[in-house]
Short mmCIF file of C-alpha atoms in Angstrom, two decimals:
data_model
loop_
_atom_site.label_atom_id
_atom_site.label_comp_id
_atom_site.label_asym_id
_atom_site.label_seq_id
_atom_site.Cartn_x
_atom_site.Cartn_y
_atom_site.Cartn_z
CA MET A 79 -18.63 -8.11 52.91
CA SER A 80 -16.92 -5.95 55.34
CA ASP A 81 -20.13 -4.81 56.87
CA PRO A 82 -22.20 -7.95 56.43
CA ILE A 83 -25.11 -7.84 54.13
CA ASN A 84 -27.64 -9.79 56.04
CA ASP A 85 -30.54 -9.32 53.71
CA PRO A 86 -33.51 -10.59 55.49
CA ILE A 87 -32.26 -13.19 53.50
CA ASP A 88 -31.41 -16.52 54.48
CA GLN A 89 -28.48 -17.78 52.54
CA ASN A 90 -27.23 -21.20 51.84
CA PHE A 91 -23.86 -21.61 50.27
CA GLY A 92 -23.92 -25.07 48.84
CA SER A 93 -21.97 -26.61 46.00
CA ASN A 94 -21.98 -23.89 43.41
CA GLN A 95 -24.77 -21.49 44.16
CA ALA A 96 -26.19 -19.52 47.00
CA GLU A 97 -29.81 -18.85 47.78
CA GLN A 98 -31.05 -15.99 49.89
CA ASP A 99 -34.54 -15.51 51.14
CA GLN A 100 -35.46 -12.17 49.70
CA ASP A 101 -38.69 -10.93 48.21
CA PRO A 102 -39.49 -11.81 44.67
CA ARG A 103 -41.72 -9.85 42.39
CA PRO A 104 -45.28 -11.22 41.98
CA GLN A 105 -45.20 -13.97 39.38
CA ASN A 106 -47.40 -16.76 38.08
CA GLY A 107 -50.03 -16.29 40.75
CA GLN A 108 -47.51 -16.48 43.57
CA PRO A 109 -48.06 -14.42 46.72
CA GLN A 110 -47.62 -10.68 46.31
CA ASP A 111 -44.84 -8.67 47.92
CA PRO A 112 -45.84 -7.37 51.33
CA GLN A 113 -46.01 -3.62 51.41
CA PRO A 114 -45.31 -2.51 54.98
CA GLN A 115 -41.74 -3.74 55.29
CA ASN A 116 -38.51 -3.58 53.36
CA PRO A 117 -35.39 -5.62 52.76
CA GLN A 118 -32.83 -5.45 55.49
CA GLN A 119 -29.13 -5.90 55.50
CA ASP A 120 -26.93 -6.51 58.43
CA TRP A 121 -23.90 -4.26 58.34
CA GLY A 122 -22.65 -5.92 61.42
CA SER A 123 -23.09 -9.65 60.95
CA GLN A 124 -23.61 -12.26 58.29
CA ILE A 125 -22.15 -15.63 57.54
CA TRP A 126 -22.37 -18.79 55.50
CA ASN A 127 -20.97 -22.24 56.05
CA ASN A 128 -19.54 -24.67 53.60
CA GLN A 129 -21.81 -27.58 54.41
CA PRO A 130 -24.83 -28.95 52.57
CA CYS A 131 -28.24 -28.34 54.09
CA PRO A 132 -29.22 -30.95 56.68
CA GLY A 133 -30.94 -33.92 55.12
CA ASN A 134 -30.46 -32.65 51.59
CA GLY A 135 -27.09 -33.97 50.53
CA ALA A 136 -25.00 -31.80 48.26
CA ASN A 137 -26.49 -28.41 47.64
CA ASN A 138 -26.64 -27.13 44.09
CA GLY A 139 -27.08 -23.56 45.18
CA TRP A 140 -26.20 -21.19 47.96
CA GLN A 141 -29.24 -21.29 50.04
CA GLN A 142 -28.92 -18.60 52.45
CA TYR A 143 -26.87 -19.91 54.49
CA GLN A 144 -24.26 -22.42 53.48
CA GLY A 145 -20.76 -22.13 52.10
CA PRO A 146 -18.07 -20.83 49.79
CA GLN A 147 -18.86 -23.12 46.90
CA GLY A 148 -22.37 -21.79 46.86
CA TYR A 149 -24.94 -20.28 49.18
CA THR A 150 -28.67 -20.06 49.83
CA ASN A 151 -30.38 -17.18 51.53
CA PRO A 152 -34.19 -17.28 52.26
CA GLN A 153 -33.01 -12.04 55.17
CA GLY A 154 -31.99 -10.40 54.93
CA PRO A 155 -34.01 -7.71 56.37
CA GLY A 156 -31.87 -11.11 53.98
CA SER A 157 -30.53 -9.24 51.76
CA MET A 158 -33.38 -10.37 51.67
CA TYR A 159 -37.06 -8.78 52.10
CA PRO A 160 -40.43 -7.54 50.93
CA MET A 161 -40.28 -3.93 49.94
CA GLN A 162 -42.33 -1.23 48.34
CA PRO A 163 -41.55 -0.24 44.76
CA GLN A 164 -38.33 1.68 44.53
CA LYS A 165 -37.78 4.84 42.58
CA PRO A 166 -35.74 4.43 39.40
CA ARG A 167 -32.08 4.22 40.21
CA LYS A 168 -29.82 7.07 39.30
CA PRO A 169 -26.88 6.08 37.11
CA HIS A 170 -23.66 6.12 39.07
CA HIS A 171 -21.32 7.25 36.32
CA GLY A 172 -18.69 8.30 38.79
CA ALA A 173 -18.50 4.74 40.06
CA TRP A 174 -18.45 3.05 36.69
CA PHE A 175 -16.44 5.38 34.46
CA ALA A 176 -13.00 6.57 35.46
CA GLY A 177 -10.47 6.78 32.67
CA GLY A 178 -8.89 5.09 29.65
CA LEU A 179 -10.21 3.97 26.25
CA VAL A 180 -12.16 0.79 25.66
CA SER A 181 -10.50 -1.40 23.07
CA GLY A 182 -12.12 -3.78 20.62
CA LEU A 183 -10.74 -6.66 22.66
CA ILE A 184 -12.60 -5.45 25.73
CA ILE A 185 -15.80 -5.20 23.70
CA CYS A 186 -15.42 -8.75 22.45
CA LEU A 187 -14.68 -10.11 25.91
CA LEU A 188 -17.69 -8.30 27.33
CA VAL A 189 -20.02 -9.49 24.60
CA ILE A 190 -18.79 -13.07 24.90
CA PHE A 191 -19.43 -12.88 28.64
CA LEU A 192 -22.91 -11.46 28.09
CA ILE A 193 -23.73 -14.09 25.49
CA ASN A 194 -22.60 -16.91 27.76
CA LEU A 195 -24.53 -15.49 30.70
CA VAL A 196 -27.68 -14.34 28.94
CA GLY A 197 -28.21 -17.63 27.13
CA PRO A 198 -28.77 -19.78 30.20
CA LEU A 199 -30.70 -17.08 32.05
CA LYS A 200 -32.97 -16.48 29.09
CA ASN A 201 -33.98 -20.11 29.06
CA GLY A 202 -34.40 -20.51 32.79
CA SER A 203 -31.44 -22.78 33.39
CA SER A 204 -28.89 -22.47 36.15
CA VAL A 205 -25.62 -20.66 35.63
CA SER A 206 -22.77 -22.77 36.93
CA PRO A 207 -19.36 -21.43 37.85
CA ASN A 208 -18.06 -22.83 34.57
CA ILE A 209 -19.89 -20.76 32.01
CA THR A 210 -19.68 -22.15 28.51
CA SER A 211 -20.36 -20.62 25.13
CA SER A 212 -23.91 -20.41 23.93
CA GLY A 213 -24.98 -23.82 22.79
CA GLU A 214 -28.37 -25.37 23.20
CA GLY A 215 -30.62 -22.86 24.91
CA GLY A 216 -28.26 -19.93 24.25
CA LEU A 217 -28.50 -16.96 21.89
CA THR A 218 -28.80 -17.54 18.16
CA THR A 219 -26.03 -16.44 15.82
CA ASP A 220 -28.11 -13.46 14.70
CA GLU A 221 -28.78 -12.48 18.32
CA GLN A 222 -25.08 -12.72 19.11
CA LYS A 223 -24.21 -10.52 16.13
CA GLU A 224 -26.87 -7.98 17.07
CA LEU A 225 -25.55 -7.84 20.62
CA LEU A 226 -21.96 -7.43 19.41
CA ASP A 227 -22.92 -4.65 16.99
CA LYS A 228 -24.85 -2.77 19.64
CA ALA A 229 -22.03 -3.08 22.18
CA ASP A 230 -19.55 -1.82 19.57
CA GLN A 231 -21.80 1.15 18.79
CA LEU A 232 -22.30 2.02 22.45
CA VAL A 233 -18.61 1.85 23.25
CA SER A 234 -17.79 4.04 20.24
CA MET A 235 -20.32 6.64 21.37
CA ILE A 236 -18.97 6.62 24.92
CA ASP A 237 -15.40 6.84 23.68
CA SER A 238 -16.21 9.75 21.38
CA ASN A 239 -18.66 11.72 23.49
CA GLU A 240 -18.29 10.94 27.20
CA TYR A 241 -16.61 13.96 28.78
CA ASP A 242 -14.59 11.85 31.21
CA ASP A 243 -12.26 9.08 30.14
CA VAL A 244 -13.58 5.56 30.52
CA SER A 245 -12.06 2.75 32.59
CA HIS A 246 -12.22 -0.68 30.98
CA GLU A 247 -12.96 -2.40 34.28
CA ASN A 248 -15.59 0.07 35.42
CA LEU A 249 -17.36 0.05 32.08
CA ILE A 250 -17.63 -3.72 32.13
CA ASN A 251 -18.79 -3.73 35.75
CA GLY A 252 -21.45 -1.19 34.83
CA ALA A 253 -22.66 -3.36 31.96
CA LEU A 254 -22.81 -6.42 34.19
CA HIS A 255 -24.78 -4.57 36.85
CA GLY A 256 -27.13 -3.36 34.14
CA LEU A 257 -27.57 -6.86 32.77
CA VAL A 258 -28.74 -8.19 36.12
CA ASP A 259 -30.88 -5.09 36.69
CA GLY A 260 -32.61 -5.98 33.45
CA THR A 261 -34.26 -8.97 35.11
CA GLY A 262 -36.60 -6.59 36.91
CA ASP A 263 -35.91 -8.57 40.10
CA LYS A 264 -35.38 -5.98 42.81
CA TYR A 265 -33.31 -8.49 44.77
CA ALA A 266 -31.12 -9.55 41.88
CA ALA A 267 -27.55 -8.29 42.03
CA TYR A 268 -24.14 -8.64 40.45
CA TYR A 269 -21.21 -8.97 42.86
CA ASN A 270 -17.66 -8.27 41.78
CA GLN A 271 -14.72 -10.27 43.09
CA ASP A 272 -14.17 -8.07 46.12
CA GLU A 273 -17.82 -8.25 47.15
CA MET A 274 -17.86 -12.03 46.81
CA GLN A 275 -14.66 -12.26 48.82
CA ASP A 276 -16.24 -10.13 51.53
CA MET A 277 -19.12 -12.62 51.73
CA SER A 278 -16.79 -15.55 52.17
CA GLN A 279 -14.80 -13.81 54.88
CA GLN A 280 -17.93 -13.22 56.88
CA THR A 281 -18.52 -16.93 57.16
CA GLU A 282 -15.74 -16.93 59.73
CA GLY A 283 -17.88 -14.96 62.18
CA ASN A 284 -15.71 -11.86 61.99
CA TYR A 285 -16.14 -8.78 59.85
CA VAL A 286 -14.96 -5.23 59.37
CA GLY A 287 -17.65 -2.58 59.54
CA ILE A 288 -19.52 -0.11 61.69
CA GLY A 289 -21.81 -2.61 63.41
CA VAL A 290 -25.38 -1.85 62.37
CA THR A 291 -28.30 -3.74 60.82
CA VAL A 292 -30.33 -1.79 58.29
CA MET A 293 -33.46 -2.06 56.19
CA LEU A 294 -34.18 -0.27 52.92
CA ASP A 295 -36.24 2.82 53.70
CA THR A 296 -39.68 2.84 52.08
CA SER A 297 -38.80 6.05 50.24
CA GLY A 298 -35.82 4.40 48.55
CA GLU A 299 -33.66 7.31 49.69
CA GLY A 300 -31.71 5.58 52.42
CA ALA A 301 -31.39 2.76 54.93
CA ASP A 302 -33.27 2.52 58.22
CA VAL A 303 -31.09 1.50 61.17
CA MET A 304 -32.78 -1.54 62.71
CA SER A 305 -30.22 -2.39 65.38
CA VAL A 306 -26.81 -1.22 66.56
CA ASN A 307 -24.17 -3.61 67.86
CA PRO A 308 -23.30 -2.39 71.38
CA ASN A 309 -19.70 -3.47 70.80
CA GLY A 310 -19.38 -1.64 67.50
CA PRO A 311 -18.06 1.80 66.55
CA ALA A 312 -21.46 3.09 65.40
CA TYR A 313 -22.85 2.50 68.89
CA GLN A 314 -19.85 4.20 70.45
CA GLN A 315 -20.39 7.25 68.25
CA GLY A 316 -24.08 7.44 69.18
CA LEU A 317 -25.89 6.06 66.14
CA GLN A 318 -29.35 4.85 67.17
CA THR A 319 -32.08 2.52 66.04
CA GLY A 320 -34.54 4.52 63.95
CA ASP A 321 -31.89 6.72 62.36
CA VAL A 322 -32.03 6.78 58.55
CA ILE A 323 -28.67 6.72 56.75
CA VAL A 324 -28.98 8.65 53.48
CA GLY A 325 -25.37 8.95 52.35
CA ALA A 326 -21.71 8.27 52.98
CA ASP A 327 -18.63 10.38 52.33
CA GLY A 328 -20.69 12.93 50.42
CA THR A 329 -22.47 10.41 48.16
CA SER A 330 -26.27 10.35 48.33
CA PHE A 331 -27.98 6.96 48.66
CA ASP A 332 -31.11 8.20 46.89
CA GLY A 333 -32.22 5.60 44.34
CA MET A 334 -29.56 3.03 45.25
CA THR A 335 -30.18 -0.59 46.11
CA LEU A 336 -29.38 -1.73 49.62
CA SER A 337 -26.29 -3.55 48.34
CA GLU A 338 -25.03 -0.37 46.72
CA MET A 339 -25.54 1.55 49.95
CA VAL A 340 -23.61 -1.10 51.84
CA SER A 341 -20.70 -0.82 49.41
CA TYR A 342 -20.19 2.78 50.48
CA ILE A 343 -20.22 1.82 54.17
CA ARG A 344 -17.69 -0.99 53.80
CA GLY A 345 -13.96 -0.45 53.87
CA GLU A 346 -10.67 -1.41 55.41
CA GLU A 347 -10.15 -1.79 59.13
CA GLY A 348 -9.07 1.48 60.72
CA THR A 349 -10.41 3.71 57.94
CA ASP A 350 -13.09 6.34 58.48
CA VAL A 351 -16.48 6.75 56.84
CA THR A 352 -18.63 9.84 57.31
CA ILE A 353 -22.30 8.92 57.15
CA THR A 354 -25.16 11.35 56.64
CA TYR A 355 -28.34 10.42 58.48
CA TYR A 356 -31.68 11.75 59.67
CA ARG A 357 -32.88 11.58 63.26
CA ASN A 358 -36.35 12.90 64.05
CA GLY A 359 -36.28 14.93 60.84
CA GLU A 360 -32.91 16.55 61.55
CA LYS A 361 -30.05 15.90 59.14
CA LYS A 362 -26.70 15.08 60.74
CA ASP A 363 -23.23 13.77 59.90
CA MET A 364 -21.17 11.28 61.87
CA THR A 365 -17.65 10.02 61.25
CA ILE A 366 -17.09 6.39 62.25
CA THR A 367 -13.88 4.38 62.20
CA ARG A 368 -14.42 0.92 60.77
CA GLN A 369 -13.24 -1.91 62.97
CA LYS A 370 -13.10 -5.68 63.09
CA LEU A 371 -15.96 -7.17 65.07
CA THR A 372 -16.99 -10.62 66.18
CA VAL A 373 -20.54 -11.60 65.45
CA THR A 374 -22.74 -12.19 68.50
CA GLU A 375 -26.14 -13.60 67.61
CA VAL A 376 -27.39 -14.97 70.92
CA TYR A 377 -28.11 -13.28 74.27
CA SER A 378 -29.60 -15.25 77.15
CA THR A 379 -30.60 -15.13 80.81
CA MET A 380 -32.84 -16.91 83.31
CA LEU A 381 -35.62 -14.33 83.24
CA ASP A 382 -37.52 -15.75 86.22
CA LYS A 383 -35.25 -17.82 88.43
CA ASP A 384 -38.00 -18.89 90.82
CA ASN A 385 -40.23 -20.24 88.07
CA LYS A 386 -37.37 -21.34 85.79
CA VAL A 387 -38.40 -19.25 82.78
CA GLY A 388 -35.46 -18.79 80.42
CA TYR A 389 -34.99 -16.09 77.79
CA ILE A 390 -32.94 -16.18 74.59
CA SER A 391 -32.69 -13.35 72.08
CA LEU A 392 -31.61 -14.53 68.64
CA THR A 393 -30.69 -11.63 66.36
CA GLY A 394 -29.75 -13.53 63.21
CA PHE A 395 -29.08 -16.93 61.68
CA ASP A 396 -25.44 -16.59 60.74
CA GLU A 397 -23.12 -19.57 61.00
CA VAL A 398 -22.06 -18.76 64.54
CA ALA A 399 -25.66 -18.69 65.75
CA ALA A 400 -26.16 -22.47 65.90
CA ASP A 401 -23.30 -23.09 68.33
CA GLN A 402 -24.09 -19.97 70.35
CA PHE A 403 -27.73 -21.02 70.66
CA HIS A 404 -26.83 -24.58 71.61
CA THR A 405 -24.53 -23.34 74.36
CA ALA A 406 -27.11 -20.88 75.69
CA VAL A 407 -30.10 -23.20 75.67
CA ARG A 408 -28.21 -26.09 77.26
CA ASP A 409 -26.89 -23.77 79.95
CA LEU A 410 -30.44 -22.71 80.78
CA ALA A 411 -31.59 -26.33 80.72
CA SER A 412 -28.86 -27.23 83.21
CA GLN A 413 -30.37 -24.63 85.54
CA GLY A 414 -33.71 -26.43 85.46
CA MET A 415 -35.47 -24.34 82.82
CA THR A 416 -39.09 -25.43 82.27
CA SER A 417 -40.24 -22.63 79.93
CA LEU A 418 -38.35 -20.65 77.29
CA ILE A 419 -39.11 -17.30 75.69
CA LEU A 420 -37.36 -17.19 72.30
CA ASP A 421 -37.11 -13.60 71.06
CA LEU A 422 -37.02 -13.32 67.26
CA ARG A 423 -38.13 -9.70 67.08
CA ASP A 424 -36.15 -7.60 64.59
CA ASN A 425 -34.43 -10.77 63.35
CA PRO A 426 -34.17 -10.44 59.55
CA GLY A 427 -33.26 -14.06 58.90
CA GLY A 428 -30.13 -15.83 57.82
CA LEU A 429 -28.81 -19.22 56.84
CA VAL A 430 -31.49 -21.83 56.39
CA ASN A 431 -29.39 -24.72 57.62
CA VAL A 432 -28.57 -22.73 60.77
CA GLY A 433 -32.27 -22.18 61.39
CA VAL A 434 -32.91 -25.88 60.90
CA ALA A 435 -30.14 -26.73 63.38
CA ILE A 436 -31.72 -24.43 65.97
CA ALA A 437 -35.19 -25.89 65.42
CA ASP A 438 -33.61 -29.32 65.74
CA GLU A 439 -32.85 -28.55 69.40
CA PHE A 440 -36.59 -28.96 69.99
CA LEU A 441 -37.88 -31.22 67.21
CA ASP A 442 -37.65 -34.91 66.47
CA GLU A 443 -37.39 -36.21 62.92
CA GLY A 444 -39.50 -34.43 60.33
CA THR A 445 -39.84 -31.48 57.97
CA VAL A 446 -38.84 -28.04 59.21
CA THR A 447 -39.46 -26.29 55.90
CA TYR A 448 -39.37 -26.99 52.19
CA MET A 449 -38.98 -24.85 49.09
CA LEU A 450 -40.22 -25.00 45.52
CA ASP A 451 -38.53 -23.55 42.45
CA LYS A 452 -40.18 -22.26 39.27
CA ASN A 453 -40.40 -25.81 37.90
CA GLY A 454 -42.06 -27.19 41.01
CA SER A 455 -38.97 -29.06 42.17
CA ARG A 456 -39.04 -29.52 45.93
CA ARG A 457 -36.22 -29.45 48.47
CA ASP A 458 -36.86 -30.40 52.09
CA TYR A 459 -35.03 -29.22 55.20
CA ASN A 460 -35.44 -31.79 57.94
CA SER A 461 -34.80 -32.13 61.63
CA THR A 462 -33.43 -35.38 63.04
CA THR A 463 -33.94 -37.45 66.17
CA ASP A 464 -31.01 -37.75 68.56
CA GLY A 465 -32.79 -38.29 71.87
CA ASN A 466 -31.68 -34.93 73.26
CA GLU A 467 -34.64 -32.81 72.20
CA LEU A 468 -35.61 -30.13 74.70
CA ASN A 469 -38.83 -30.60 76.61
CA VAL A 470 -39.94 -27.13 77.62
CA LYS A 471 -42.90 -24.85 77.05
CA LEU A 472 -41.91 -22.51 74.23
CA TYR A 473 -43.07 -18.94 73.61
CA ILE A 474 -41.78 -17.06 70.56
CA LEU A 475 -41.75 -13.27 70.27
CA ILE A 476 -42.17 -11.87 66.73
CA ASN A 477 -42.81 -8.47 65.20
CA GLY A 478 -42.95 -6.77 61.81
CA ASN A 479 -39.20 -7.11 61.38
CA SER A 480 -39.10 -10.86 62.04
CA ALA A 481 -38.42 -12.11 58.53
CA SER A 482 -37.55 -15.09 56.39
CA CYS A 483 -35.69 -17.67 58.47
CA SER A 484 -37.24 -16.22 61.63
CA GLU A 485 -40.64 -16.91 60.15
CA LEU A 486 -39.68 -20.37 58.90
CA ILE A 487 -38.53 -21.43 62.35
CA SER A 488 -41.45 -19.80 64.14
CA ALA A 489 -43.91 -21.61 61.89
CA ALA A 490 -42.14 -24.97 62.24
CA LEU A 491 -41.99 -24.74 66.04
CA ARG A 492 -45.62 -23.60 66.15
CA ASP A 493 -46.83 -26.42 63.89
CA ARG A 494 -44.69 -29.24 65.25
CA TYR A 495 -43.79 -28.26 68.81
CA GLY A 496 -46.81 -26.28 69.95
CA ALA A 497 -44.91 -23.01 70.41
CA VAL A 498 -47.06 -19.97 71.17
CA LEU A 499 -46.38 -16.93 68.97
CA ILE A 500 -46.65 -13.60 70.79
CA GLY A 501 -46.29 -10.05 69.49
CA GLN A 502 -47.17 -8.61 66.10
CA GLN A 503 -47.64 -9.82 62.52
CA SER A 504 -44.30 -10.90 61.10
CA TYR A 505 -42.63 -9.48 58.02
CA GLY A 506 -43.84 -11.91 55.37
CA LYS A 507 -40.76 -12.94 53.44
CA GLY A 508 -41.20 -16.41 52.08
CA ILE A 509 -38.78 -16.44 49.17
CA ALA A 510 -35.15 -17.26 48.54
CA GLN A 511 -32.40 -15.89 46.35
CA THR A 512 -29.55 -17.91 44.91
CA VAL A 513 -26.05 -16.52 44.42
CA TYR A 514 -24.25 -18.14 41.51
CA PRO A 515 -20.45 -17.83 41.56
CA LEU A 516 -18.71 -17.23 38.24
CA ASN A 517 -15.28 -18.28 36.96
CA ASP A 518 -13.48 -15.07 37.84
CA GLY A 519 -14.68 -14.96 41.44
CA SER A 520 -17.61 -12.65 40.80
CA GLY A 521 -21.24 -13.77 41.06
CA ILE A 522 -24.90 -13.00 40.51
CA LYS A 523 -27.90 -13.31 42.82
CA LEU A 524 -31.40 -14.15 41.60
CA THR A 525 -34.73 -14.92 43.24
CA THR A 526 -35.22 -18.66 42.76
CA ASN A 527 -37.55 -20.22 45.35
CA TYR A 528 -40.60 -19.94 47.57
CA PHE A 529 -40.52 -21.40 51.08
CA TYR A 530 -43.29 -23.31 52.84
CA THR A 531 -44.09 -24.30 56.41
CA PRO A 532 -44.41 -27.97 57.45
CA ASN A 533 -48.18 -27.57 56.95
CA GLY A 534 -47.74 -26.31 53.39
CA GLU A 535 -48.31 -22.61 54.08
CA ASN A 536 -46.46 -19.93 52.15
CA PHE A 537 -46.44 -16.74 54.18
CA HIS A 538 -44.81 -14.48 51.60
CA GLY A 539 -46.54 -11.13 51.53
CA LYS A 540 -48.69 -12.11 54.50
CA GLY A 541 -46.46 -12.95 57.43
CA LEU A 542 -47.38 -15.01 60.48
CA THR A 543 -50.22 -13.96 62.75
CA PRO A 544 -49.30 -14.29 66.44
CA ASP A 545 -51.48 -16.37 68.73
CA ILE A 546 -51.41 -13.50 71.22
CA GLU A 547 -51.22 -10.01 69.73
CA VAL A 548 -49.55 -7.28 71.75
CA SER A 549 -47.61 -4.15 70.77
CA LEU A 550 -44.90 -2.17 72.47
CA ASP A 551 -46.05 1.02 74.13
CA ASP A 552 -45.95 4.15 71.98
CA GLY A 553 -42.48 5.62 71.73
CA VAL A 554 -40.69 2.48 72.90
CA SER A 555 -37.85 1.22 70.69
CA LEU A 556 -36.77 -2.36 71.31
CA ALA A 557 -33.12 -1.62 70.58
CA LYS A 558 -33.10 1.30 72.99
CA ILE A 559 -34.38 -0.68 75.97
CA LYS A 560 -31.76 -3.43 75.76
CA ASP A 561 -28.82 -3.47 78.17
CA GLU A 562 -25.20 -4.11 77.23
CA ASN A 563 -25.92 -7.86 77.40
CA GLY A 564 -28.71 -7.62 74.84
CA ILE A 565 -31.53 -8.20 77.36
CA PRO A 566 -34.59 -5.89 77.18
CA ASP A 567 -35.83 -3.99 80.22
CA ILE A 568 -39.02 -5.94 80.92
CA THR A 569 -40.58 -2.94 82.68
CA GLN A 570 -40.58 -1.14 79.31
CA ASP A 571 -41.22 -4.20 77.13
CA ALA A 572 -44.94 -4.98 77.03
CA GLN A 573 -44.42 -7.91 74.66
CA LEU A 574 -41.83 -9.62 76.82
CA GLN A 575 -43.96 -9.01 79.89
CA LYS A 576 -46.92 -10.64 78.14
CA ALA A 577 -44.79 -13.64 77.21
CA LEU A 578 -43.64 -14.04 80.81
CA ASP A 579 -47.19 -13.68 82.12
CA THR A 580 -48.35 -16.32 79.64
CA ALA A 581 -45.56 -18.67 80.68
CA LEU A 582 -46.60 -18.22 84.30
CA GLY A 583 -50.25 -18.89 83.47
CA LYS A 584 -51.43 -15.36 84.21
#
C-alpha cells in the first residue's frame, strides 16, 4: 500500500497467509460487533515482517503482523475494527469496466479460478497460494457446469448490452471482488497484485502517501481522520484530526469500503490527489502531493525529571515499532526511570508479533495472548525470559480508539505485570483477519480468529474498562494538542495529567 492500510488490524505475515485483527460479524454465539467505533486504516504507516510469531514456529497465516509469505492482522482502526452496519455499496462500474470484449477463454479462466477458490472456502478449508482444481471438498460437476453457464450468460449480456466496452482485466477483478463480498464479512477483501505489492513494500518502514490515519465513518460515506503525521504532506496542507474525507479526485466515497477509499488516496510519489472533506459541517477540497515517508511509531520523553516518570506514545504496531520502542524505553531506563506512562490512545493496532515483542520488554516467560479459530484450534503468543525485563511502575492510557493489538497488550500487561489502565473504554476489537496470497500475486482477506487475554477474556464488542476512568475536556482533540515531537501538552490533557498524578501517588 502506498498509504498504509493499518486496519485496526493487527497483521501477521507468516508462511502463506496473513491475519489481521478486524471485526467479524456475530457468529456461533461469539461476541457481537461493538457499535460505537469503526474500522480504521492508517494511510501513513503499516508494516509486516517476514518472521514467524514468537514461540509459535512457522506461521500458516499472515497474522497481522508478520511477513511477505503470509501475514496476520488482529487494526486496523486494523484494517481492522468493529463498525456499524454499512449501507449497501454502490457498484463502481467505472472502475471495473473500461473497454474490449470478453472472450470465451476469459470466461473459462475466470470460472476455473472461481471453482478452485470457492471449493475450499465453501468447505471451511484454507486457501493456499497453490490453488488446485476442485477435488475433495470442492464443487460438484453439476455445480461447476451451472457456474460456467451462468458466467457465460452474464458475459454475453454485458457484451451485448453494456453501453461501454468491457475490459477483460477489470471484469475479472470485479467478479473477484464480488465473490469475496459474497461472504458477508465486512472485513473480507480481494487484493489485486498491485495492492498486495503495496503491502509488502510497507514492511520496509517506508511508504508513499499523504500521511494520515483514518477510520470508517459511521455513516459509511467517508473516512474519519484519526491522526495526521506531522512530517507528512497532509499536515503541511492543513488537514486536521476530526476531518471527514468523503471523496478523492471527484469520486465520492459513499458506500465504499475503507480499502476502496484508500485505493483512491494511494498513488505514485510526486503525484497529486485532491481530496474532498468535511470540517465542522463545511465541505472543502484540498490538493495534496503524495510523498515518501518514514514510519515513526514511538515518541518519548522524561515527563517528570525530578520523579523519574517517563512517557512513551506508541501510535501503531508496525514492524519498526519494536526497535523504536526498545530504543526509547532503554534510553529512559538509563536516565533512572522508575515509572512509565505508556500512551496507547488512538492506536488502532498492528502486527501481533510486534506487540508481543513490546510486552516482552516487561514480562517474563508466559502467555501474552492466544487465538482460537472456528474449529477451536489454539495458537499462543508467548513472552520469554532473558533477565532484562523492566522493573518500573506502569500506567497505560487507553481510549475508544485503542483497538486490537493495543487492547491485547494492555490486557496482558494489566493481568501479568500489574499495569494500571487509565482513560476511557477501549475499542473492543478482539478478532483477526487472515490474508491468503494467491499464485498470481493477488490475495484475499477473511476473518479467521478471535483473540483472548492471558486470563481467557475475549473483549470483542466490549473493550477494556480502565481502572481509572477519565475523559479529555470538552472540545479537546488529542492530535491537536501534540507538539512536533508527538508529546501532548499536559496542561490540556486531563488523561495524561491523571496518569502522572497517579504515578506520583496523588
